[in-house]
Amino acid sequence: GTIIHTVNGGENWNLQTSGTTQDLQDVAFVDANTGWAVGSKGTILHTADGGDHWIVQESATEKDLLGVSFIDASTGWIVGEKGIVLKYSTLNAVENHNSSLLPGNCLLYSSYPNPFPGRRIGYTKTTILYYLPAPSRVLLRVYDTLGRAVRTLADEQQPAGLHSIQWDGKDKNGVSVPSGIYFLRMDARNNAKSIKIVVL
C-alpha cells in the first residue's frame, strides 16, 4: 500500500499514508488535488487533498484492479484481471463486464510495476494496459528524456478492446537501458497518448 509523492520531478520523494496494505498498481489525478489509486483485491483509494489523505472506497469486486483513467472529477474507468471493467461515477464504482461502457477514445493506463527494477532481481518487466474503441493500427514506442526512440513494442493492426503489452527494460538491440525516466507513447486513430516509466 505504499504511495510516494514528488513535487520536484522525482529528485525527492515523500511517503504518504494510503490506509491499505494491498499492492497498488496504478494512480490517476485529474488535477493537483483529486486522484484515485487502484490495486489488488478490488482496492480503490480516493484523495481530495493531493494525497495527504487517502480514503478506501467500495469496489464490489475482489478481482485485482490494474489500471485507472478519469475524464473529470466524477467519471472514470478502471480495468483489472480477467477482463473486468468498472465504470466509476460520482464516487460510486459499479462492476460491469460490458466494454461498451468505456469511452469512444483510446485510453493508455500507467504501467505496473512502475517504477520497476529493470536489470535488478525481482520484476524484470513492466506491463502496459491500453484500450482501443475500434480496430486500429497501433504504434507503441519507448523514448528516453531526449526524445530518442529506445524500443518499438508494437506497430501493427489490433482489434478493439483492452490490451496489454510488456517491456523488459531493454532497447532495440536487446541491451538493458540505464536507470532513469522513459516515456511510452501510443499512437492510434490519429490520437497520441504517453505515460512516464521509471527504471530503477
Short mmCIF file of the C-alpha atoms (twelve columns), coordinates in Angstrom:
data_MODEL
# 
_entry.id   MODEL 
# 
loop_
_atom_site.group_PDB 
_atom_site.id 
_atom_site.type_symbol 
_atom_site.label_atom_id 
_atom_site.label_alt_id 
_atom_site.label_comp_id 
_atom_site.label_asym_id 
_atom_site.label_seq_id 
_atom_site.Cartn_x 
_atom_site.Cartn_y 
_atom_site.Cartn_z 
_atom_site.pdbx_PDB_model_num 
ATOM 1   C CA . GLY A 1   0.000   0.000   0.000   1 
ATOM 2   C CA . THR A 2   2.933   2.356   -0.470  1 
ATOM 3   C CA . ILE A 3   2.353   5.735   -2.123  1 
ATOM 4   C CA . ILE A 4   5.177   8.222   -2.632  1 
ATOM 5   C CA . HIS A 5   4.837   11.777  -3.940  1 
ATOM 6   C CA . THR A 6   7.224   14.215  -5.595  1 
ATOM 7   C CA . VAL A 7   6.931   17.956  -6.240  1 
ATOM 8   C CA . ASN A 8   10.296  18.412  -7.983  1 
ATOM 9   C CA . GLY A 9   10.277  15.997  -10.911 1 
ATOM 10  C CA . GLY A 10  11.457  12.985  -8.943  1 
ATOM 11  C CA . GLU A 11  14.528  14.402  -7.227  1 
ATOM 12  C CA . ASN A 12  12.909  13.841  -3.830  1 
ATOM 13  C CA . TRP A 13  10.029  11.607  -2.794  1 
ATOM 14  C CA . ASN A 14  7.778   11.797  0.263   1 
ATOM 15  C CA . LEU A 15  5.940   8.815   1.729   1 
ATOM 16  C CA . GLN A 16  2.162   9.152   2.021   1 
ATOM 17  C CA . THR A 17  -0.194  7.051   4.140   1 
ATOM 18  C CA . SER A 18  -2.537  5.043   1.906   1 
ATOM 19  C CA . GLY A 19  -4.674  3.311   4.513   1 
ATOM 20  C CA . THR A 20  -4.318  -0.112  2.878   1 
ATOM 21  C CA . THR A 21  -1.863  -2.998  2.941   1 
ATOM 22  C CA . GLN A 22  -2.847  -4.187  -0.560  1 
ATOM 23  C CA . ASP A 23  -0.479  -3.849  -3.522  1 
ATOM 24  C CA . LEU A 24  -1.262  -0.735  -5.563  1 
ATOM 25  C CA . GLN A 25  -0.940  -0.875  -9.351  1 
ATOM 26  C CA . ASP A 26  -1.988  2.471   -10.835 1 
ATOM 27  C CA . VAL A 27  -2.757  6.061   -9.890  1 
ATOM 28  C CA . ALA A 28  -4.508  8.870   -11.781 1 
ATOM 29  C CA . PHE A 29  -5.113  12.531  -10.965 1 
ATOM 30  C CA . VAL A 30  -7.492  14.905  -12.744 1 
ATOM 31  C CA . ASP A 31  -5.989  17.950  -11.022 1 
ATOM 32  C CA . ALA A 32  -3.459  18.754  -8.297  1 
ATOM 33  C CA . ASN A 33  -5.789  17.535  -5.542  1 
ATOM 34  C CA . THR A 34  -8.218  14.925  -6.882  1 
ATOM 35  C CA . GLY A 35  -6.939  11.436  -7.589  1 
ATOM 36  C CA . TRP A 36  -7.527  7.703   -7.364  1 
ATOM 37  C CA . ALA A 37  -5.326  4.657   -6.877  1 
ATOM 38  C CA . VAL A 38  -6.257  1.024   -7.572  1 
ATOM 39  C CA . GLY A 39  -4.731  -2.292  -6.631  1 
ATOM 40  C CA . SER A 40  -5.155  -5.905  -5.637  1 
ATOM 41  C CA . LYS A 41  -8.348  -7.468  -4.261  1 
ATOM 42  C CA . GLY A 42  -10.574 -4.699  -5.627  1 
ATOM 43  C CA . THR A 43  -8.793  -1.874  -3.827  1 
ATOM 44  C CA . ILE A 44  -9.835  1.672   -4.786  1 
ATOM 45  C CA . LEU A 45  -8.446  4.713   -2.958  1 
ATOM 46  C CA . HIS A 46  -9.544  8.325   -3.385  1 
ATOM 47  C CA . THR A 47  -7.884  11.583  -2.337  1 
ATOM 48  C CA . ALA A 48  -9.202  15.137  -2.498  1 
ATOM 49  C CA . ASP A 49  -6.169  16.864  -0.993  1 
ATOM 50  C CA . GLY A 50  -3.272  15.896  -3.248  1 
ATOM 51  C CA . GLY A 51  -2.630  12.606  -1.476  1 
ATOM 52  C CA . ASP A 52  -2.225  13.872  2.074   1 
ATOM 53  C CA . HIS A 53  -5.165  11.620  2.969   1 
ATOM 54  C CA . TRP A 54  -6.463  8.577   1.093   1 
ATOM 55  C CA . ILE A 55  -9.906  7.014   1.643   1 
ATOM 56  C CA . VAL A 56  -10.611 3.355   0.832   1 
ATOM 57  C CA . GLN A 57  -13.746 3.026   -1.290  1 
ATOM 58  C CA . GLU A 58  -16.078 0.124   -2.064  1 
ATOM 59  C CA . SER A 59  -15.492 -1.528  -5.434  1 
ATOM 60  C CA . ALA A 60  -17.930 -4.506  -5.334  1 
ATOM 61  C CA . THR A 61  -15.186 -6.866  -6.555  1 
ATOM 62  C CA . GLU A 62  -12.305 -8.904  -5.161  1 
ATOM 63  C CA . LYS A 63  -10.517 -9.026  -8.507  1 
ATOM 64  C CA . ASP A 64  -7.154  -7.299  -8.874  1 
ATOM 65  C CA . LEU A 65  -7.523  -3.837  -10.410 1 
ATOM 66  C CA . LEU A 66  -4.674  -2.834  -12.717 1 
ATOM 67  C CA . GLY A 67  -5.430  0.477   -14.431 1 
ATOM 68  C CA . VAL A 68  -7.443  3.655   -13.828 1 
ATOM 69  C CA . SER A 69  -8.297  6.627   -16.042 1 
ATOM 70  C CA . PHE A 70  -10.609 9.606   -15.363 1 
ATOM 71  C CA . ILE A 71  -12.007 12.194  -17.749 1 
ATOM 72  C CA . ASP A 72  -13.074 14.544  -14.935 1 
ATOM 73  C CA . ALA A 73  -13.559 14.527  -11.159 1 
ATOM 74  C CA . SER A 74  -16.709 12.391  -11.316 1 
ATOM 75  C CA . THR A 75  -16.345 9.954   -14.224 1 
ATOM 76  C CA . GLY A 76  -13.699 7.334   -14.819 1 
ATOM 77  C CA . TRP A 77  -12.944 3.746   -15.775 1 
ATOM 78  C CA . ILE A 78  -10.986 1.041   -14.003 1 
ATOM 79  C CA . VAL A 79  -9.764  -2.175  -15.589 1 
ATOM 80  C CA . GLY A 80  -8.495  -5.337  -13.973 1 
ATOM 81  C CA . GLU A 81  -7.786  -9.015  -14.254 1 
ATOM 82  C CA . LYS A 82  -9.949  -11.369 -16.309 1 
ATOM 83  C CA . GLY A 83  -11.315 -8.505  -18.383 1 
ATOM 84  C CA . ILE A 84  -13.127 -6.698  -15.582 1 
ATOM 85  C CA . VAL A 85  -14.225 -3.141  -16.376 1 
ATOM 86  C CA . LEU A 86  -15.563 -0.793  -13.694 1 
ATOM 87  C CA . LYS A 87  -17.292 2.449   -14.554 1 
ATOM 88  C CA . TYR A 88  -16.789 4.955   -11.766 1 
ATOM 89  C CA . SER A 89  -19.300 7.778   -11.454 1 
ATOM 90  C CA . THR A 90  -19.865 10.320  -8.672  1 
ATOM 91  C CA . LEU A 91  -17.618 8.303   -6.348  1 
ATOM 92  C CA . ASN A 92  -19.501 5.025   -6.879  1 
ATOM 93  C CA . ALA A 93  -17.800 2.116   -8.611  1 
ATOM 94  C CA . VAL A 94  -20.092 -0.361  -10.395 1 
ATOM 95  C CA . GLU A 95  -18.792 -3.615  -11.832 1 
ATOM 96  C CA . ASN A 96  -19.736 -4.173  -15.454 1 
ATOM 97  C CA . HIS A 97  -18.129 -6.523  -17.958 1 
ATOM 98  C CA . ASN A 98  -19.611 -4.687  -20.977 1 
ATOM 99  C CA . SER A 99  -16.765 -2.786  -22.649 1 
ATOM 100 C CA . SER A 100 -19.343 -0.567  -24.372 1 
ATOM 101 C CA . LEU A 101 -19.316 1.449   -21.150 1 
ATOM 102 C CA . LEU A 102 -15.801 2.568   -21.993 1 
ATOM 103 C CA . PRO A 103 -15.420 5.901   -23.809 1 
ATOM 104 C CA . GLY A 104 -15.110 6.209   -27.571 1 
ATOM 105 C CA . ASN A 105 -11.477 7.275   -27.492 1 
ATOM 106 C CA . CYS A 106 -8.226  5.436   -26.861 1 
ATOM 107 C CA . LEU A 107 -7.017  5.047   -23.282 1 
ATOM 108 C CA . LEU A 108 -3.468  4.451   -22.085 1 
ATOM 109 C CA . TYR A 109 -3.064  3.406   -18.454 1 
ATOM 110 C CA . SER A 110 0.010   3.664   -16.240 1 
ATOM 111 C CA . SER A 111 2.332   0.678   -16.409 1 
ATOM 112 C CA . TYR A 112 2.787   -1.674  -13.478 1 
ATOM 113 C CA . PRO A 113 5.014   -2.075  -11.629 1 
ATOM 114 C CA . ASN A 114 6.235   1.499   -12.047 1 
ATOM 115 C CA . PRO A 115 8.975   2.218   -11.100 1 
ATOM 116 C CA . PHE A 116 10.361  -1.200  -11.958 1 
ATOM 117 C CA . PRO A 117 13.835  -2.630  -11.294 1 
ATOM 118 C CA . GLY A 118 14.809  -3.343  -14.903 1 
ATOM 119 C CA . ARG A 119 18.090  -5.218  -14.591 1 
ATOM 120 C CA . ARG A 120 17.690  -5.899  -10.869 1 
ATOM 121 C CA . ILE A 121 16.318  -9.065  -9.328  1 
ATOM 122 C CA . GLY A 122 12.536  -9.009  -8.970  1 
ATOM 123 C CA . TYR A 123 10.164  -7.560  -11.549 1 
ATOM 124 C CA . THR A 124 12.129  -7.565  -14.791 1 
ATOM 125 C CA . LYS A 125 9.174   -6.422  -16.886 1 
ATOM 126 C CA . THR A 126 6.550   -3.717  -16.657 1 
ATOM 127 C CA . THR A 127 3.078   -4.236  -18.118 1 
ATOM 128 C CA . ILE A 128 1.242   -1.528  -20.058 1 
ATOM 129 C CA . LEU A 129 -2.556  -1.593  -20.381 1 
ATOM 130 C CA . TYR A 130 -4.419  0.250   -23.128 1 
ATOM 131 C CA . TYR A 131 -7.879  0.351   -24.656 1 
ATOM 132 C CA . LEU A 132 -8.919  0.704   -28.298 1 
ATOM 133 C CA . PRO A 133 -12.552 1.679   -29.057 1 
ATOM 134 C CA . ALA A 134 -12.316 0.194   -32.566 1 
ATOM 135 C CA . PRO A 135 -9.871  -1.858  -34.640 1 
ATOM 136 C CA . SER A 136 -6.832  0.362   -35.076 1 
ATOM 137 C CA . ARG A 137 -3.252  0.447   -36.217 1 
ATOM 138 C CA . VAL A 138 -1.227  0.920   -33.040 1 
ATOM 139 C CA . LEU A 139 2.297   2.211   -32.582 1 
ATOM 140 C CA . LEU A 140 3.750   1.752   -29.094 1 
ATOM 141 C CA . ARG A 141 7.265   3.117   -28.685 1 
ATOM 142 C CA . VAL A 142 9.554   3.865   -25.734 1 
ATOM 143 C CA . TYR A 143 11.574  7.106   -25.740 1 
ATOM 144 C CA . ASP A 144 14.268  8.492   -23.470 1 
ATOM 145 C CA . THR A 145 14.170  12.005  -21.996 1 
ATOM 146 C CA . LEU A 146 15.994  13.378  -25.054 1 
ATOM 147 C CA . GLY A 147 13.219  12.156  -27.337 1 
ATOM 148 C CA . ARG A 148 15.278  9.337   -28.868 1 
ATOM 149 C CA . ALA A 149 13.419  6.136   -29.752 1 
ATOM 150 C CA . VAL A 150 14.589  3.327   -27.488 1 
ATOM 151 C CA . ARG A 151 12.324  0.434   -28.420 1 
ATOM 152 C CA . THR A 152 9.234   -0.231  -30.530 1 
ATOM 153 C CA . LEU A 153 6.893   -2.550  -28.651 1 
ATOM 154 C CA . ALA A 154 4.141   -2.735  -31.277 1 
ATOM 155 C CA . ASP A 155 3.476   -1.446  -34.767 1 
ATOM 156 C CA . GLU A 156 0.509   -3.356  -36.098 1 
ATOM 157 C CA . GLN A 157 -3.233  -3.539  -36.628 1 
ATOM 158 C CA . GLN A 158 -5.052  -4.622  -33.456 1 
ATOM 159 C CA . PRO A 159 -8.695  -5.400  -32.633 1 
ATOM 160 C CA . ALA A 160 -10.899 -3.253  -30.404 1 
ATOM 161 C CA . GLY A 161 -10.842 -3.821  -26.661 1 
ATOM 162 C CA . LEU A 162 -8.454  -3.933  -23.743 1 
ATOM 163 C CA . HIS A 163 -4.866  -4.920  -24.468 1 
ATOM 164 C CA . SER A 164 -1.659  -5.391  -22.524 1 
ATOM 165 C CA . ILE A 165 1.975   -5.445  -23.553 1 
ATOM 166 C CA . GLN A 166 5.221   -5.811  -21.605 1 
ATOM 167 C CA . TRP A 167 8.546   -4.006  -21.734 1 
ATOM 168 C CA . ASP A 168 11.576  -5.760  -20.289 1 
ATOM 169 C CA . GLY A 169 13.673  -2.613  -19.887 1 
ATOM 170 C CA . LYS A 170 15.794  -3.360  -22.954 1 
ATOM 171 C CA . ASP A 171 16.473  -1.275  -26.043 1 
ATOM 172 C CA . LYS A 172 16.037  -2.339  -29.689 1 
ATOM 173 C CA . ASN A 173 19.385  -4.167  -29.535 1 
ATOM 174 C CA . GLY A 174 18.403  -6.224  -26.503 1 
ATOM 175 C CA . VAL A 175 20.620  -4.247  -24.125 1 
ATOM 176 C CA . SER A 176 19.250  -3.221  -20.716 1 
ATOM 177 C CA . VAL A 177 18.679  0.528   -20.577 1 
ATOM 178 C CA . PRO A 178 20.296  2.673   -17.859 1 
ATOM 179 C CA . SER A 179 18.267  3.669   -14.817 1 
ATOM 180 C CA . GLY A 180 16.185  6.780   -15.423 1 
ATOM 181 C CA . ILE A 181 12.955  8.175   -16.794 1 
ATOM 182 C CA . TYR A 182 11.449  6.936   -20.068 1 
ATOM 183 C CA . PHE A 183 8.230   7.671   -21.926 1 
ATOM 184 C CA . LEU A 184 5.900   5.188   -23.575 1 
ATOM 185 C CA . ARG A 185 3.939   6.799   -26.420 1 
ATOM 186 C CA . MET A 186 0.895   5.261   -28.046 1 
ATOM 187 C CA . ASP A 187 -0.286  6.450   -31.468 1 
ATOM 188 C CA . ALA A 188 -3.658  5.132   -32.617 1 
ATOM 189 C CA . ARG A 189 -6.650  6.534   -34.504 1 
ATOM 190 C CA . ASN A 190 -4.965  9.922   -35.072 1 
ATOM 191 C CA . ASN A 191 -4.523  10.219  -31.320 1 
ATOM 192 C CA . ALA A 192 -1.327  10.229  -29.257 1 
ATOM 193 C CA . LYS A 193 -1.009  9.482   -25.553 1 
ATOM 194 C CA . SER A 194 2.040   8.945   -23.364 1 
ATOM 195 C CA . ILE A 195 2.976   7.769   -19.878 1 
ATOM 196 C CA . LYS A 196 6.166   8.023   -17.856 1 
ATOM 197 C CA . ILE A 197 8.036   4.852   -16.874 1 
ATOM 198 C CA . VAL A 198 10.804  4.914   -14.284 1 
ATOM 199 C CA . VAL A 199 13.542  2.270   -14.487 1 
ATOM 200 C CA . LEU A 200 15.475  1.805   -11.248 1 
# 
